[in-house]
Amino acid sequence: MSGNPSHQRLITMLLLILATLVTAPVTTQAAPEDEITNLKSRLSQVENELGVIKQLQVSIQNFQALGTSRSNANNNKQQLSGSTCPSDVQHVYFFACYTKTVVGAMDPIRYDNVFVNVGDSYKAATGIFTCPTSGVYQFFFGINFGRGSMTNVWLVQDGKRIIINHSDLPGLTSLNQQVLLLKAKKGSQIWVIQEKGNSWSAPEYPAITFGGVLLHATDDI
């Protein structure tokens, strides 16, 4: 049988296959090492992600602390200034005009054309401004006095006449403006009256005006 060429070729092929199996690398033994390497890589990524999360948590805590510090500073500032009013109440101002001529007495003058009314403390239906908080206010009122009559216009606080705008012009007109600073308590009412005389205004030429602004809110009035 050993001299049969077919048998010799078969034996040679078997030897070659066996040699290949013996010398071939065993890949299955490397798989666990690769898996361990992959797990270590994932663990490193998770640790990095946890580090980023911790940094974000620290940043959030710092921002919260900063916000608390600013809030406390604002509260301290209000306490030092004597104001316990909310910040939104402190923004109060208005400006309005009356668009008709006033002849004789009018109490109050109902300024019907409202340009701005932040805080909604002026009411056009009544002509009265009601102070939403105690504090120092600035008010102003302007009058275009008519010809040939003595005219007295007053700013009134809670029924008391405070300051007058007066004119006595025989044949001319004059636009006069009064400005004042006034302490007022919460709920105090301010309005303007014409005691006597003649004041001119028109829708296209508004000349009778009234306005005010809260300068400083305080309970010390």
PDB file of N, CA and C in Angstrom, residues 125-173:
ATOM      1  N   ALA A 125     -60.892 107.881  34.936  1.00  0.00           N
ATOM      2  CA  ALA A 125     -62.311 108.102  35.215  1.00  0.00           C
ATOM      3  C   ALA A 125     -62.527 109.077  36.359  1.00  0.00           C
ATOM      4  N   THR A 126     -61.584 109.131  37.286  1.00  0.00           N
ATOM      5  CA  THR A 126     -61.716 110.026  38.444  1.00  0.00           C
ATOM      6  C   THR A 126     -60.722 111.178  38.415  1.00  0.00           C
ATOM      7  N   GLY A 127     -59.609 111.040  37.664  1.00  0.00           N
ATOM      8  CA  GLY A 127     -58.554 112.050  37.667  1.00  0.00           C
ATOM      9  C   GLY A 127     -57.660 111.970  38.886  1.00  0.00           C
ATOM     10  N   ILE A 128     -57.738 110.877  39.645  1.00  0.00           N
ATOM     11  CA  ILE A 128     -57.028 110.758  40.920  1.00  0.00           C
ATOM     12  C   ILE A 128     -55.920 109.719  40.810  1.00  0.00           C
ATOM     13  N   PHE A 129     -54.758 110.071  41.363  1.00  0.00           N
ATOM     14  CA  PHE A 129     -53.642 109.141  41.508  1.00  0.00           C
ATOM     15  C   PHE A 129     -53.609 108.676  42.959  1.00  0.00           C
ATOM     16  N   THR A 130     -53.610 107.352  43.165  1.00  0.00           N
ATOM     17  CA  THR A 130     -53.553 106.768  44.505  1.00  0.00           C
ATOM     18  C   THR A 130     -52.190 106.139  44.722  1.00  0.00           C
ATOM     19  N   CYS A 131     -51.489 106.573  45.742  1.00  0.00           N
ATOM     20  CA  CYS A 131     -50.128 106.082  45.999  1.00  0.00           C
ATOM     21  C   CYS A 131     -50.178 104.597  46.382  1.00  0.00           C
ATOM     22  N   PRO A 132     -49.506 103.727  45.639  1.00  0.00           N
ATOM     23  CA  PRO A 132     -49.537 102.297  45.946  1.00  0.00           C
ATOM     24  C   PRO A 132     -48.639 101.912  47.110  1.00  0.00           C
ATOM     25  N   THR A 133     -47.744 102.792  47.492  1.00  0.00           N
ATOM     26  CA  THR A 133     -46.842 102.531  48.608  1.00  0.00           C
ATOM     27  C   THR A 133     -46.387 103.853  49.199  1.00  0.00           C
ATOM     28  N   SER A 134     -45.963 103.824  50.421  1.00  0.00           N
ATOM     29  CA  SER A 134     -45.434 105.036  51.038  1.00  0.00           C
ATOM     30  C   SER A 134     -44.075 105.366  50.434  1.00  0.00           C
ATOM     31  N   GLY A 135     -43.786 106.659  50.301  1.00  0.00           N
ATOM     32  CA  GLY A 135     -42.508 107.044  49.740  1.00  0.00           C
ATOM     33  C   GLY A 135     -42.461 108.502  49.356  1.00  0.00           C
ATOM     34  N   VAL A 136     -41.405 108.838  48.629  1.00  0.00           N
ATOM     35  CA  VAL A 136     -41.213 110.199  48.115  1.00  0.00           C
ATOM     36  C   VAL A 136     -41.560 110.186  46.625  1.00  0.00           C
ATOM     37  N   TYR A 137     -42.456 111.076  46.239  1.00  0.00           N
ATOM     38  CA  TYR A 137     -42.933 111.156  44.861  1.00  0.00           C
ATOM     39  C   TYR A 137     -42.573 112.512  44.272  1.00  0.00           C
ATOM     40  N   GLN A 138     -42.433 112.537  42.960  1.00  0.00           N
ATOM     41  CA  GLN A 138     -42.327 113.801  42.230  1.00  0.00           C
ATOM     42  C   GLN A 138     -43.567 113.947  41.362  1.00  0.00           C
ATOM     43  N   PHE A 139     -44.231 115.088  41.488  1.00  0.00           N
ATOM     44  CA  PHE A 139     -45.412 115.371  40.665  1.00  0.00           C
ATOM     45  C   PHE A 139     -45.181 116.651  39.880  1.00  0.00           C
ATOM     46  N   PHE A 140     -45.871 116.763  38.763  1.00  0.00           N
ATOM     47  CA  PHE A 140     -45.833 117.992  37.962  1.00  0.00           C
ATOM     48  C   PHE A 140     -47.180 118.152  37.273  1.00  0.00           C
ATOM     49  N   PHE A 141     -47.571 119.396  37.066  1.00  0.00           N
ATOM     50  CA  PHE A 141     -48.809 119.678  36.333  1.00  0.00           C
ATOM     51  C   PHE A 141     -48.639 120.975  35.549  1.00  0.00           C
ATOM     52  N   GLY A 142     -49.069 120.927  34.307  1.00  0.00           N
ATOM     53  CA  GLY A 142     -48.899 122.071  33.408  1.00  0.00           C
ATOM     54  C   GLY A 142     -50.241 122.609  32.943  1.00  0.00           C
ATOM     55  N   ILE A 143     -50.314 123.948  32.791  1.00  0.00           N
ATOM     56  CA  ILE A 143     -51.545 124.627  32.398  1.00  0.00           C
ATOM     57  C   ILE A 143     -51.224 125.667  31.330  1.00  0.00           C
ATOM     58  N   ASN A 144     -52.045 125.708  30.289  1.00  0.00           N
ATOM     59  CA  ASN A 144     -51.973 126.794  29.315  1.00  0.00           C
ATOM     60  C   ASN A 144     -53.084 127.790  29.647  1.00  0.00           C
ATOM     61  N   PHE A 145     -52.694 128.868  30.345  1.00  0.00           N
ATOM     62  CA  PHE A 145     -53.701 129.812  30.826  1.00  0.00           C
ATOM     63  C   PHE A 145     -54.317 130.589  29.673  1.00  0.00           C
ATOM     64  N   GLY A 146     -55.626 130.825  29.786  1.00  0.00           N
ATOM     65  CA  GLY A 146     -56.336 131.573  28.751  1.00  0.00           C
ATOM     66  C   GLY A 146     -56.234 133.074  28.937  1.00  0.00           C
ATOM     67  N   ARG A 147     -56.719 133.778  27.943  1.00  0.00           N
ATOM     68  CA  ARG A 147     -56.639 135.256  27.940  1.00  0.00           C
ATOM     69  C   ARG A 147     -57.713 135.874  28.827  1.00  0.00           C
ATOM     70  N   GLY A 148     -57.312 136.974  29.446  1.00  0.00           N
ATOM     71  CA  GLY A 148     -58.285 137.865  30.075  1.00  0.00           C
ATOM     72  C   GLY A 148     -58.872 137.382  31.382  1.00  0.00           C
ATOM     73  N   SER A 149     -58.237 136.453  32.080  1.00  0.00           N
ATOM     74  CA  SER A 149     -58.824 136.014  33.354  1.00  0.00           C
ATOM     75  C   SER A 149     -57.724 135.555  34.305  1.00  0.00           C
ATOM     76  N   MET A 150     -57.984 135.748  35.593  1.00  0.00           N
ATOM     77  CA  MET A 150     -57.076 135.214  36.601  1.00  0.00           C
ATOM     78  C   MET A 150     -57.401 133.734  36.786  1.00  0.00           C
ATOM     79  N   THR A 151     -56.337 132.921  36.772  1.00  0.00           N
ATOM     80  CA  THR A 151     -56.543 131.470  36.833  1.00  0.00           C
ATOM     81  C   THR A 151     -55.701 130.886  37.960  1.00  0.00           C
ATOM     82  N   ASN A 152     -56.359 130.076  38.781  1.00  0.00           N
ATOM     83  CA  ASN A 152     -55.678 129.363  39.858  1.00  0.00           C
ATOM     84  C   ASN A 152     -55.900 127.861  39.689  1.00  0.00           C
ATOM     85  N   VAL A 153     -54.800 127.114  39.616  1.00  0.00           N
ATOM     86  CA  VAL A 153     -54.853 125.654  39.517  1.00  0.00           C
ATOM     87  C   VAL A 153     -53.991 125.080  40.651  1.00  0.00           C
ATOM     88  N   TRP A 154     -54.571 124.118  41.378  1.00  0.00           N
ATOM     89  CA  TRP A 154     -53.910 123.581  42.558  1.00  0.00           C
ATOM     90  C   TRP A 154     -53.631 122.077  42.407  1.00  0.00           C
ATOM     91  N   LEU A 155     -52.508 121.636  43.000  1.00  0.00           N
ATOM     92  CA  LEU A 155     -52.317 120.211  43.238  1.00  0.00           C
ATOM     93  C   LEU A 155     -52.791 119.920  44.660  1.00  0.00           C
ATOM     94  N   VAL A 156     -53.603 118.873  44.807  1.00  0.00           N
ATOM     95  CA  VAL A 156     -54.272 118.561  46.065  1.00  0.00           C
ATOM     96  C   VAL A 156     -53.837 117.183  46.544  1.00  0.00           C
ATOM     97  N   GLN A 157     -53.566 117.077  47.848  1.00  0.00           N
ATOM     98  CA  GLN A 157     -53.255 115.792  48.468  1.00  0.00           C
ATOM     99  C   GLN A 157     -54.264 115.527  49.577  1.00  0.00           C
ATOM    100  N   ASP A 158     -55.066 114.479  49.382  1.00  0.00           N
ATOM    101  CA  ASP A 158     -56.055 114.068  50.384  1.00  0.00           C
ATOM    102  C   ASP A 158     -56.933 115.240  50.825  1.00  0.00           C
ATOM    103  N   GLY A 159     -57.337 116.053  49.870  1.00  0.00           N
ATOM    104  CA  GLY A 159     -58.233 117.170  50.157  1.00  0.00           C
ATOM    105  C   GLY A 159     -57.539 118.454  50.559  1.00  0.00           C
ATOM    106  N   LYS A 160     -56.217 118.422  50.754  1.00  0.00           N
ATOM    107  CA  LYS A 160     -55.466 119.614  51.160  1.00  0.00           C
ATOM    108  C   LYS A 160     -54.738 120.195  49.959  1.00  0.00           C
ATOM    109  N   ARG A 161     -54.927 121.491  49.710  1.00  0.00           N
ATOM    110  CA  ARG A 161     -54.236 122.167  48.613  1.00  0.00           C
ATOM    111  C   ARG A 161     -52.757 122.324  48.965  1.00  0.00           C
ATOM    112  N   ILE A 162     -51.892 121.869  48.069  1.00  0.00           N
ATOM    113  CA  ILE A 162     -50.458 121.822  48.370  1.00  0.00           C
ATOM    114  C   ILE A 162     -49.696 122.946  47.673  1.00  0.00           C
ATOM    115  N   ILE A 163     -49.864 123.091  46.357  1.00  0.00           N
ATOM    116  CA  ILE A 163     -49.097 124.073  45.592  1.00  0.00           C
ATOM    117  C   ILE A 163     -49.955 124.609  44.468  1.00  0.00           C
ATOM    118  N   ILE A 164     -49.788 125.903  44.156  1.00  0.00           N
ATOM    119  CA  ILE A 164     -50.641 126.572  43.178  1.00  0.00           C
ATOM    120  C   ILE A 164     -49.873 126.882  41.899  1.00  0.00           C
ATOM    121  N   ASN A 165     -50.581 126.860  40.810  1.00  0.00           N
ATOM    122  CA  ASN A 165     -50.090 127.370  39.523  1.00  0.00           C
ATOM    123  C   ASN A 165     -51.006 128.540  39.166  1.00  0.00           C
ATOM    124  N   HIS A 166     -50.471 129.743  39.212  1.00  0.00           N
ATOM    125  CA  HIS A 166     -51.293 130.957  39.130  1.00  0.00           C
ATOM    126  C   HIS A 166     -50.893 131.796  37.926  1.00  0.00           C
ATOM    127  N   SER A 167     -51.909 132.414  37.316  1.00  0.00           N
ATOM    128  CA  SER A 167     -51.641 133.339  36.205  1.00  0.00           C
ATOM    129  C   SER A 167     -52.718 134.418  36.168  1.00  0.00           C
ATOM    130  N   ASP A 168     -52.291 135.648  35.784  1.00  0.00           N
ATOM    131  CA  ASP A 168     -53.225 136.757  35.609  1.00  0.00           C
ATOM    132  C   ASP A 168     -52.781 137.539  34.377  1.00  0.00           C
ATOM    133  N   LEU A 169     -53.266 137.108  33.215  1.00  0.00           N
ATOM    134  CA  LEU A 169     -52.835 137.688  31.945  1.00  0.00           C
ATOM    135  C   LEU A 169     -54.024 138.383  31.279  1.00  0.00           C
ATOM    136  N   PRO A 170     -53.911 139.690  31.047  1.00  0.00           N
ATOM    137  CA  PRO A 170     -55.042 140.422  30.459  1.00  0.00           C
ATOM    138  C   PRO A 170     -55.314 140.050  29.002  1.00  0.00           C
ATOM    139  N   GLY A 171     -54.266 139.819  28.181  1.00  0.00           N
ATOM    140  CA  GLY A 171     -54.516 139.593  26.770  1.00  0.00           C
ATOM    141  C   GLY A 171     -53.617 138.560  26.124  1.00  0.00           C
ATOM    142  N   LEU A 172     -52.952 137.748  26.928  1.00  0.00           N
ATOM    143  CA  LEU A 172     -52.009 136.778  26.391  1.00  0.00           C
ATOM    144  C   LEU A 172     -52.308 135.381  26.949  1.00  0.00           C
ATOM    145  N   THR A 173     -51.651 134.394  26.374  1.00  0.00           N
ATOM    146  CA  THR A 173     -51.689 133.044  26.944  1.00  0.00           C
ATOM    147  C   THR A 173     -50.289 132.672  27.410  1.00  0.00           C
TER     148      THR A 173
END
